[in-house]
């Protein structure tokens, strides 16, 4: 059996590289005669490598990359990528294609012919989405978006060569799709454990007082991170408490957003705000989570899974997440922290104060979550056609 595992859009703004690299590590541990080809974009920022004879690493050629880059619209870019994947798969006589980001190639799967079986991870399913608010405009935009999603997705399901579509961490996913659920499956969002940088001192690096409670926001920084409401909440906390709280934001900020966040801190604000506008190594990330106190993930209009919850669980740190979507379900099921409406400033304030006043609550038992979301379970399910 020949497998092609592909992600042509790996960037270091999440754990996408971790998804494909840990899949490779799992395959290296197998005793099998199956052949595995890994196809990625060409980048100096990451490297896949293996010495196993049945594993081959492929990268886009300069010509292939040029064909993709000249496309200015996403629709044509991903159509071009799909045709490259299809051509390579046909040349190599591939039997199974695993798309690490299924979302991008739905039209290609729906409207082209190919001999291989295909499966993939659906990062942005529509079944959990909700209108942003109760306004007529918001509800209309939501309806239009859902109709567009269904028009794209349902024809894709009808292709007999499509084997499985995986949705991260949504254990109830089948219940949302009725007669169309046959090809839709739950996939645990894997927790990747990296070596912790033992000599790293979070408080020393950022100048955080020894008694401050550290609230950590981690990842790609943009509006939906909800820092505006978090800062409003911190400003409502009595100053004798707030002065002992640090809000630490680590990750790459979109253009202008770091300045916007800093501008929200006024002369009357007494909490400590620290921003680190770049990604950090996996080793430093592990040490950072280990030394923070509470992890924040109260994203606005975000209904899917997040690896941040798993990293927090690995370090027994509580998370505060939005009270809807997959993260809400996981946090409640595994007792990993608290959930609340991300626009409820008063609720955010009360929850932060509760963690400050009850330091014994700043530790959770993430063992059961880690057992069911290990990298091996994720890899085994993903490769099962």
PDB file of C-alpha atoms in Angstrom, residues 55-323:
ATOM      1  CA  UNK A  55       9.442   6.863   3.937  1.00  0.00           C
ATOM      2  CA  UNK A  56      10.215   9.490   1.302  1.00  0.00           C
ATOM      3  CA  UNK A  57      10.125  13.274   1.822  1.00  0.00           C
ATOM      4  CA  UNK A  58       8.997  15.363  -1.149  1.00  0.00           C
ATOM      5  CA  UNK A  59       8.809  19.135  -1.523  1.00  0.00           C
ATOM      6  CA  UNK A  60       7.186  21.338  -4.105  1.00  0.00           C
ATOM      7  CA  UNK A  61       9.522  22.185  -6.955  1.00  0.00           C
ATOM      8  CA  UNK A  62      10.219  25.768  -7.957  1.00  0.00           C
ATOM      9  CA  UNK A  63       7.988  25.362 -11.007  1.00  0.00           C
ATOM     10  CA  UNK A  64       5.134  23.928  -8.979  1.00  0.00           C
ATOM     11  CA  UNK A  65       5.451  26.675  -6.394  1.00  0.00           C
ATOM     12  CA  UNK A  66       5.390  29.337  -9.118  1.00  0.00           C
ATOM     13  CA  UNK A  67       2.150  27.924 -10.519  1.00  0.00           C
ATOM     14  CA  UNK A  68       0.618  28.274  -7.074  1.00  0.00           C
ATOM     15  CA  UNK A  69       1.965  31.709  -6.237  1.00  0.00           C
ATOM     16  CA  UNK A  70       0.709  33.383  -9.431  1.00  0.00           C
ATOM     17  CA  UNK A  71      -2.845  32.624  -8.302  1.00  0.00           C
ATOM     18  CA  UNK A  72      -4.152  35.662  -6.452  1.00  0.00           C
ATOM     19  CA  UNK A  73      -7.434  34.177  -5.249  1.00  0.00           C
ATOM     20  CA  UNK A  74      -7.608  31.369  -2.729  1.00  0.00           C
ATOM     21  CA  UNK A  75     -10.066  29.378  -4.836  1.00  0.00           C
ATOM     22  CA  UNK A  76      -7.629  29.145  -7.766  1.00  0.00           C
ATOM     23  CA  UNK A  77      -4.601  28.687  -5.512  1.00  0.00           C
ATOM     24  CA  UNK A  78      -6.051  25.614  -3.828  1.00  0.00           C
ATOM     25  CA  UNK A  79      -7.427  24.246  -7.095  1.00  0.00           C
ATOM     26  CA  UNK A  80      -3.881  24.438  -8.451  1.00  0.00           C
ATOM     27  CA  UNK A  81      -2.514  22.738  -5.331  1.00  0.00           C
ATOM     28  CA  UNK A  82      -5.070  19.954  -5.654  1.00  0.00           C
ATOM     29  CA  UNK A  83      -4.105  19.293  -9.253  1.00  0.00           C
ATOM     30  CA  UNK A  84      -0.442  19.070  -8.216  1.00  0.00           C
ATOM     31  CA  UNK A  85      -1.333  16.610  -5.440  1.00  0.00           C
ATOM     32  CA  UNK A  86      -3.432  14.592  -7.876  1.00  0.00           C
ATOM     33  CA  UNK A  87      -0.726  14.494 -10.529  1.00  0.00           C
ATOM     34  CA  UNK A  88       2.002  13.413  -8.089  1.00  0.00           C
ATOM     35  CA  UNK A  89      -0.293  10.771  -6.623  1.00  0.00           C
ATOM     36  CA  UNK A  90      -1.040   9.350 -10.059  1.00  0.00           C
ATOM     37  CA  UNK A  91       2.635   9.311 -11.034  1.00  0.00           C
ATOM     38  CA  UNK A  92       3.585   7.472  -7.838  1.00  0.00           C
ATOM     39  CA  UNK A  93       0.606   5.084  -8.088  1.00  0.00           C
ATOM     40  CA  UNK A  94      -0.598   6.196  -4.656  1.00  0.00           C
ATOM     41  CA  UNK A  95      -3.425   4.200  -3.059  1.00  0.00           C
ATOM     42  CA  UNK A  96      -4.290   6.516  -0.131  1.00  0.00           C
ATOM     43  CA  UNK A  97      -3.975  10.299   0.142  1.00  0.00           C
ATOM     44  CA  UNK A  98      -4.145  11.964   3.562  1.00  0.00           C
ATOM     45  CA  UNK A  99      -4.896  15.690   3.379  1.00  0.00           C
ATOM     46  CA  UNK A 100      -3.678  17.437   6.507  1.00  0.00           C
ATOM     47  CA  UNK A 101      -6.080  20.290   5.651  1.00  0.00           C
ATOM     48  CA  UNK A 102      -9.108  18.858   3.876  1.00  0.00           C
ATOM     49  CA  UNK A 103     -10.939  22.219   3.859  1.00  0.00           C
ATOM     50  CA  UNK A 104      -8.919  23.612   0.972  1.00  0.00           C
ATOM     51  CA  UNK A 105      -9.579  20.860  -1.556  1.00  0.00           C
ATOM     52  CA  UNK A 106     -13.303  20.201  -1.348  1.00  0.00           C
ATOM     53  CA  UNK A 107     -14.021  21.511  -4.833  1.00  0.00           C
ATOM     54  CA  UNK A 108     -11.176  19.464  -6.276  1.00  0.00           C
ATOM     55  CA  UNK A 109     -12.481  16.300  -4.649  1.00  0.00           C
ATOM     56  CA  UNK A 110     -16.042  17.045  -5.740  1.00  0.00           C
ATOM     57  CA  UNK A 111     -15.370  17.871  -9.383  1.00  0.00           C
ATOM     58  CA  UNK A 112     -12.324  15.878 -10.526  1.00  0.00           C
ATOM     59  CA  UNK A 113     -11.733  12.183 -11.075  1.00  0.00           C
ATOM     60  CA  UNK A 114      -8.962  10.183  -9.446  1.00  0.00           C
ATOM     61  CA  UNK A 115      -8.211   6.542  -8.632  1.00  0.00           C
ATOM     62  CA  UNK A 116      -6.832   6.847  -5.084  1.00  0.00           C
ATOM     63  CA  UNK A 117      -8.810   6.979  -1.835  1.00  0.00           C
ATOM     64  CA  UNK A 118      -8.644  10.239   0.088  1.00  0.00           C
ATOM     65  CA  UNK A 119      -9.239  11.317   3.675  1.00  0.00           C
ATOM     66  CA  UNK A 120      -8.336  14.419   5.623  1.00  0.00           C
ATOM     67  CA  UNK A 121      -8.730  16.747   8.602  1.00  0.00           C
ATOM     68  CA  UNK A 122     -11.561  19.291   8.378  1.00  0.00           C
ATOM     69  CA  UNK A 123     -10.368  22.219  10.470  1.00  0.00           C
ATOM     70  CA  UNK A 124     -13.283  24.586   9.845  1.00  0.00           C
ATOM     71  CA  UNK A 125     -16.549  22.602   9.823  1.00  0.00           C
ATOM     72  CA  UNK A 126     -19.722  24.662   9.874  1.00  0.00           C
ATOM     73  CA  UNK A 127     -21.966  22.703  12.221  1.00  0.00           C
ATOM     74  CA  UNK A 128     -20.905  24.492  15.435  1.00  0.00           C
ATOM     75  CA  UNK A 129     -20.958  28.001  14.043  1.00  0.00           C
ATOM     76  CA  UNK A 130     -23.420  30.628  15.277  1.00  0.00           C
ATOM     77  CA  UNK A 131     -24.372  34.191  14.294  1.00  0.00           C
ATOM     78  CA  UNK A 132     -22.079  36.796  15.857  1.00  0.00           C
ATOM     79  CA  UNK A 133     -25.072  38.457  17.524  1.00  0.00           C
ATOM     80  CA  UNK A 134     -28.867  38.666  17.342  1.00  0.00           C
ATOM     81  CA  UNK A 135     -29.025  41.388  14.695  1.00  0.00           C
ATOM     82  CA  UNK A 136     -30.806  40.700  11.413  1.00  0.00           C
ATOM     83  CA  UNK A 137     -27.618  41.425   9.466  1.00  0.00           C
ATOM     84  CA  UNK A 138     -25.596  38.991  11.545  1.00  0.00           C
ATOM     85  CA  UNK A 139     -28.188  36.239  11.175  1.00  0.00           C
ATOM     86  CA  UNK A 140     -28.429  36.852   7.413  1.00  0.00           C
ATOM     87  CA  UNK A 141     -24.646  36.713   6.997  1.00  0.00           C
ATOM     88  CA  UNK A 142     -24.575  33.513   9.021  1.00  0.00           C
ATOM     89  CA  UNK A 143     -27.284  31.926   6.867  1.00  0.00           C
ATOM     90  CA  UNK A 144     -25.474  32.876   3.658  1.00  0.00           C
ATOM     91  CA  UNK A 145     -22.217  31.466   5.014  1.00  0.00           C
ATOM     92  CA  UNK A 146     -23.788  28.156   6.029  1.00  0.00           C
ATOM     93  CA  UNK A 147     -25.511  27.764   2.658  1.00  0.00           C
ATOM     94  CA  UNK A 148     -22.198  28.427   0.899  1.00  0.00           C
ATOM     95  CA  UNK A 149     -20.450  25.861   3.114  1.00  0.00           C
ATOM     96  CA  UNK A 150     -23.098  23.204   2.436  1.00  0.00           C
ATOM     97  CA  UNK A 151     -23.039  23.816  -1.324  1.00  0.00           C
ATOM     98  CA  UNK A 152     -19.307  23.147  -1.249  1.00  0.00           C
ATOM     99  CA  UNK A 153     -19.251  20.265   1.230  1.00  0.00           C
ATOM    100  CA  UNK A 154     -22.182  18.043   0.286  1.00  0.00           C
ATOM    101  CA  UNK A 155     -21.059  17.344  -3.322  1.00  0.00           C
ATOM    102  CA  UNK A 156     -17.655  16.431  -1.920  1.00  0.00           C
ATOM    103  CA  UNK A 157     -19.228  13.742   0.265  1.00  0.00           C
ATOM    104  CA  UNK A 158     -20.827  12.166  -2.801  1.00  0.00           C
ATOM    105  CA  UNK A 159     -17.459  11.253  -4.336  1.00  0.00           C
ATOM    106  CA  UNK A 160     -17.026   7.532  -3.729  1.00  0.00           C
ATOM    107  CA  UNK A 161     -13.233   7.986  -3.517  1.00  0.00           C
ATOM    108  CA  UNK A 162     -13.619  10.111  -0.386  1.00  0.00           C
ATOM    109  CA  UNK A 163     -13.111   7.743   2.526  1.00  0.00           C
ATOM    110  CA  UNK A 164     -13.172   9.750   5.770  1.00  0.00           C
ATOM    111  CA  UNK A 165     -13.408  13.362   6.918  1.00  0.00           C
ATOM    112  CA  UNK A 166     -12.021  13.916  10.418  1.00  0.00           C
ATOM    113  CA  UNK A 167     -13.098  16.697  12.794  1.00  0.00           C
ATOM    114  CA  UNK A 168     -10.810  17.486  15.700  1.00  0.00           C
ATOM    115  CA  UNK A 169     -12.088  16.840  19.222  1.00  0.00           C
ATOM    116  CA  UNK A 170     -15.810  16.913  18.373  1.00  0.00           C
ATOM    117  CA  UNK A 171     -17.050  13.655  19.829  1.00  0.00           C
ATOM    118  CA  UNK A 172     -20.638  14.477  18.821  1.00  0.00           C
ATOM    119  CA  UNK A 173     -19.830  15.391  15.227  1.00  0.00           C
ATOM    120  CA  UNK A 174     -21.894  12.613  13.646  1.00  0.00           C
ATOM    121  CA  UNK A 175     -25.073  13.851  15.315  1.00  0.00           C
ATOM    122  CA  UNK A 176     -24.924  17.102  13.337  1.00  0.00           C
ATOM    123  CA  UNK A 177     -24.927  15.599   9.843  1.00  0.00           C
ATOM    124  CA  UNK A 178     -27.685  12.966   9.853  1.00  0.00           C
ATOM    125  CA  UNK A 179     -27.662  10.927   6.651  1.00  0.00           C
ATOM    126  CA  UNK A 180     -24.383  12.570   5.608  1.00  0.00           C
ATOM    127  CA  UNK A 181     -22.515  11.432   8.734  1.00  0.00           C
ATOM    128  CA  UNK A 182     -21.294   8.107   7.322  1.00  0.00           C
ATOM    129  CA  UNK A 183     -17.983   9.585   6.180  1.00  0.00           C
ATOM    130  CA  UNK A 184     -17.485  12.032   9.081  1.00  0.00           C
ATOM    131  CA  UNK A 185     -15.417  10.952  12.078  1.00  0.00           C
ATOM    132  CA  UNK A 186     -14.068  12.242  15.370  1.00  0.00           C
ATOM    133  CA  UNK A 187     -10.293  12.679  15.628  1.00  0.00           C
ATOM    134  CA  UNK A 188      -8.548  13.533  18.919  1.00  0.00           C
ATOM    135  CA  UNK A 189      -6.667  16.812  18.746  1.00  0.00           C
ATOM    136  CA  UNK A 190      -3.240  15.441  19.676  1.00  0.00           C
ATOM    137  CA  UNK A 191      -1.106  16.759  22.485  1.00  0.00           C
ATOM    138  CA  UNK A 192       2.514  16.856  21.360  1.00  0.00           C
ATOM    139  CA  UNK A 193       4.993  16.726  24.231  1.00  0.00           C
ATOM    140  CA  UNK A 194       8.316  18.445  23.595  1.00  0.00           C
ATOM    141  CA  UNK A 195      11.434  18.618  25.725  1.00  0.00           C
ATOM    142  CA  UNK A 196      11.078  21.445  28.231  1.00  0.00           C
ATOM    143  CA  UNK A 197      13.857  24.052  28.438  1.00  0.00           C
ATOM    144  CA  UNK A 198      14.835  23.390  32.044  1.00  0.00           C
ATOM    145  CA  UNK A 199      16.990  26.499  32.497  1.00  0.00           C
ATOM    146  CA  UNK A 200      14.256  28.844  31.261  1.00  0.00           C
ATOM    147  CA  UNK A 201      12.900  31.330  33.816  1.00  0.00           C
ATOM    148  CA  UNK A 202       9.674  32.962  32.606  1.00  0.00           C
ATOM    149  CA  UNK A 203       9.557  35.613  35.310  1.00  0.00           C
ATOM    150  CA  UNK A 204      13.190  36.565  34.814  1.00  0.00           C
ATOM    151  CA  UNK A 205      12.870  36.855  31.028  1.00  0.00           C
ATOM    152  CA  UNK A 206       9.862  39.168  31.138  1.00  0.00           C
ATOM    153  CA  UNK A 207      10.456  40.960  34.448  1.00  0.00           C
ATOM    154  CA  UNK A 208       7.394  39.527  36.180  1.00  0.00           C
ATOM    155  CA  UNK A 209       7.255  40.015  39.971  1.00  0.00           C
ATOM    156  CA  UNK A 210       7.591  36.743  41.935  1.00  0.00           C
ATOM    157  CA  UNK A 211       4.105  36.921  43.489  1.00  0.00           C
ATOM    158  CA  UNK A 212       2.147  37.915  40.379  1.00  0.00           C
ATOM    159  CA  UNK A 213      -0.420  35.519  38.925  1.00  0.00           C
ATOM    160  CA  UNK A 214       0.426  35.017  35.247  1.00  0.00           C
ATOM    161  CA  UNK A 215      -2.421  34.878  32.708  1.00  0.00           C
ATOM    162  CA  UNK A 216      -1.078  33.488  29.435  1.00  0.00           C
ATOM    163  CA  UNK A 217      -2.458  34.156  25.966  1.00  0.00           C
ATOM    164  CA  UNK A 218      -0.530  32.097  23.425  1.00  0.00           C
ATOM    165  CA  UNK A 219      -0.590  31.814  19.638  1.00  0.00           C
ATOM    166  CA  UNK A 220      -1.424  33.916  16.609  1.00  0.00           C
ATOM    167  CA  UNK A 221      -2.546  37.319  17.916  1.00  0.00           C
ATOM    168  CA  UNK A 222      -5.543  38.962  16.270  1.00  0.00           C
ATOM    169  CA  UNK A 223      -8.905  40.520  17.139  1.00  0.00           C
ATOM    170  CA  UNK A 224     -10.649  37.253  17.928  1.00  0.00           C
ATOM    171  CA  UNK A 225      -8.172  36.608  20.755  1.00  0.00           C
ATOM    172  CA  UNK A 226     -10.523  38.835  22.772  1.00  0.00           C
ATOM    173  CA  UNK A 227      -7.776  40.810  24.520  1.00  0.00           C
ATOM    174  CA  UNK A 228     -10.000  43.894  24.543  1.00  0.00           C
ATOM    175  CA  UNK A 229     -12.585  42.312  26.861  1.00  0.00           C
ATOM    176  CA  UNK A 230      -9.887  40.701  28.982  1.00  0.00           C
ATOM    177  CA  UNK A 231      -8.210  44.065  29.548  1.00  0.00           C
ATOM    178  CA  UNK A 232     -11.581  45.661  30.391  1.00  0.00           C
ATOM    179  CA  UNK A 233     -12.120  42.906  32.943  1.00  0.00           C
ATOM    180  CA  UNK A 234      -8.687  43.402  34.490  1.00  0.00           C
ATOM    181  CA  UNK A 235      -9.392  47.121  34.836  1.00  0.00           C
ATOM    182  CA  UNK A 236     -12.553  46.306  36.813  1.00  0.00           C
ATOM    183  CA  UNK A 237     -10.674  44.178  39.344  1.00  0.00           C
ATOM    184  CA  UNK A 238      -9.831  46.061  42.572  1.00  0.00           C
ATOM    185  CA  UNK A 239      -6.382  47.594  42.282  1.00  0.00           C
ATOM    186  CA  UNK A 240      -5.006  45.755  45.331  1.00  0.00           C
ATOM    187  CA  UNK A 241      -5.571  42.514  43.387  1.00  0.00           C
ATOM    188  CA  UNK A 242      -5.019  43.685  39.821  1.00  0.00           C
ATOM    189  CA  UNK A 243      -1.556  45.046  40.621  1.00  0.00           C
ATOM    190  CA  UNK A 244      -0.533  41.452  41.301  1.00  0.00           C
ATOM    191  CA  UNK A 245      -1.701  40.097  37.938  1.00  0.00           C
ATOM    192  CA  UNK A 246       0.320  39.834  34.713  1.00  0.00           C
ATOM    193  CA  UNK A 247      -1.292  39.418  31.298  1.00  0.00           C
ATOM    194  CA  UNK A 248       1.344  37.829  29.054  1.00  0.00           C
ATOM    195  CA  UNK A 249       0.682  37.711  25.301  1.00  0.00           C
ATOM    196  CA  UNK A 250       3.074  35.522  23.312  1.00  0.00           C
ATOM    197  CA  UNK A 251       2.784  35.000  19.562  1.00  0.00           C
ATOM    198  CA  UNK A 252       2.963  36.767  16.239  1.00  0.00           C
ATOM    199  CA  UNK A 253       0.636  39.792  16.117  1.00  0.00           C
ATOM    200  CA  UNK A 254      -1.156  40.811  12.951  1.00  0.00           C
ATOM    201  CA  UNK A 255      -0.147  44.236  11.659  1.00  0.00           C
ATOM    202  CA  UNK A 256      -1.109  47.021  14.054  1.00  0.00           C
ATOM    203  CA  UNK A 257      -2.711  44.773  16.655  1.00  0.00           C
ATOM    204  CA  UNK A 258       0.081  44.910  19.225  1.00  0.00           C
ATOM    205  CA  UNK A 259      -0.131  48.713  19.266  1.00  0.00           C
ATOM    206  CA  UNK A 260      -3.910  48.531  19.585  1.00  0.00           C
ATOM    207  CA  UNK A 261      -3.709  46.200  22.578  1.00  0.00           C
ATOM    208  CA  UNK A 262      -1.123  48.393  24.305  1.00  0.00           C
ATOM    209  CA  UNK A 263      -3.277  51.471  23.723  1.00  0.00           C
ATOM    210  CA  UNK A 264      -6.070  49.867  25.777  1.00  0.00           C
ATOM    211  CA  UNK A 265      -3.913  50.081  28.889  1.00  0.00           C
ATOM    212  CA  UNK A 266      -4.628  53.453  30.513  1.00  0.00           C
ATOM    213  CA  UNK A 267      -2.951  55.419  33.292  1.00  0.00           C
ATOM    214  CA  UNK A 268      -5.452  53.937  35.739  1.00  0.00           C
ATOM    215  CA  UNK A 269      -4.568  50.357  34.768  1.00  0.00           C
ATOM    216  CA  UNK A 270      -2.450  48.693  37.450  1.00  0.00           C
ATOM    217  CA  UNK A 271      -2.055  45.164  36.079  1.00  0.00           C
ATOM    218  CA  UNK A 272       1.108  44.275  34.158  1.00  0.00           C
ATOM    219  CA  UNK A 273       0.795  43.806  30.385  1.00  0.00           C
ATOM    220  CA  UNK A 274       3.641  42.118  28.513  1.00  0.00           C
ATOM    221  CA  UNK A 275       3.684  41.365  24.783  1.00  0.00           C
ATOM    222  CA  UNK A 276       6.167  39.183  22.925  1.00  0.00           C
ATOM    223  CA  UNK A 277       5.537  39.663  19.207  1.00  0.00           C
ATOM    224  CA  UNK A 278       7.112  36.512  17.810  1.00  0.00           C
ATOM    225  CA  UNK A 279       6.833  32.765  18.005  1.00  0.00           C
ATOM    226  CA  UNK A 280       9.004  30.847  20.424  1.00  0.00           C
ATOM    227  CA  UNK A 281      10.614  27.408  20.259  1.00  0.00           C
ATOM    228  CA  UNK A 282       8.726  24.278  21.298  1.00  0.00           C
ATOM    229  CA  UNK A 283      11.106  23.872  24.231  1.00  0.00           C
ATOM    230  CA  UNK A 284      10.472  27.413  25.478  1.00  0.00           C
ATOM    231  CA  UNK A 285       6.735  26.980  24.895  1.00  0.00           C
ATOM    232  CA  UNK A 286       6.675  23.959  27.215  1.00  0.00           C
ATOM    233  CA  UNK A 287       8.562  25.882  29.913  1.00  0.00           C
ATOM    234  CA  UNK A 288       6.279  28.894  29.484  1.00  0.00           C
ATOM    235  CA  UNK A 289       3.097  26.869  30.032  1.00  0.00           C
ATOM    236  CA  UNK A 290       4.698  25.092  32.987  1.00  0.00           C
ATOM    237  CA  UNK A 291       5.478  28.390  34.708  1.00  0.00           C
ATOM    238  CA  UNK A 292       2.284  30.318  33.866  1.00  0.00           C
ATOM    239  CA  UNK A 293      -0.694  30.096  36.247  1.00  0.00           C
ATOM    240  CA  UNK A 294      -3.855  30.293  34.115  1.00  0.00           C
ATOM    241  CA  UNK A 295      -4.196  29.857  30.344  1.00  0.00           C
ATOM    242  CA  UNK A 296      -6.683  32.006  28.389  1.00  0.00           C
ATOM    243  CA  UNK A 297      -8.534  30.880  25.245  1.00  0.00           C
ATOM    244  CA  UNK A 298     -11.734  32.956  25.239  1.00  0.00           C
ATOM    245  CA  UNK A 299     -11.724  33.490  21.500  1.00  0.00           C
ATOM    246  CA  UNK A 300     -14.564  35.340  19.811  1.00  0.00           C
ATOM    247  CA  UNK A 301     -16.571  33.401  17.204  1.00  0.00           C
ATOM    248  CA  UNK A 302     -14.281  30.388  17.383  1.00  0.00           C
ATOM    249  CA  UNK A 303     -16.062  27.047  17.557  1.00  0.00           C
ATOM    250  CA  UNK A 304     -13.366  24.467  16.873  1.00  0.00           C
ATOM    251  CA  UNK A 305     -10.569  22.783  18.771  1.00  0.00           C
ATOM    252  CA  UNK A 306      -7.331  24.318  20.018  1.00  0.00           C
ATOM    253  CA  UNK A 307      -4.024  22.699  20.856  1.00  0.00           C
ATOM    254  CA  UNK A 308      -3.616  25.228  23.662  1.00  0.00           C
ATOM    255  CA  UNK A 309      -6.090  23.240  25.779  1.00  0.00           C
ATOM    256  CA  UNK A 310      -3.946  20.120  25.424  1.00  0.00           C
ATOM    257  CA  UNK A 311      -0.696  21.894  26.279  1.00  0.00           C
ATOM    258  CA  UNK A 312      -2.331  23.378  29.366  1.00  0.00           C
ATOM    259  CA  UNK A 313      -3.617  19.931  30.389  1.00  0.00           C
ATOM    260  CA  UNK A 314      -0.123  18.480  29.973  1.00  0.00           C
ATOM    261  CA  UNK A 315       1.166  21.015  32.509  1.00  0.00           C
ATOM    262  CA  UNK A 316      -1.894  20.736  34.789  1.00  0.00           C
ATOM    263  CA  UNK A 317      -2.827  24.371  34.208  1.00  0.00           C
ATOM    264  CA  UNK A 318      -6.474  25.496  34.113  1.00  0.00           C
ATOM    265  CA  UNK A 319      -7.887  27.147  31.014  1.00  0.00           C
ATOM    266  CA  UNK A 320     -10.608  29.747  30.663  1.00  0.00           C
ATOM    267  CA  UNK A 321     -12.417  29.201  27.358  1.00  0.00           C
ATOM    268  CA  UNK A 322     -15.513  30.461  25.536  1.00  0.00           C
ATOM    269  CA  UNK A 323     -18.783  28.788  26.532  1.00  0.00           C
TER     270      UNK A 323
END
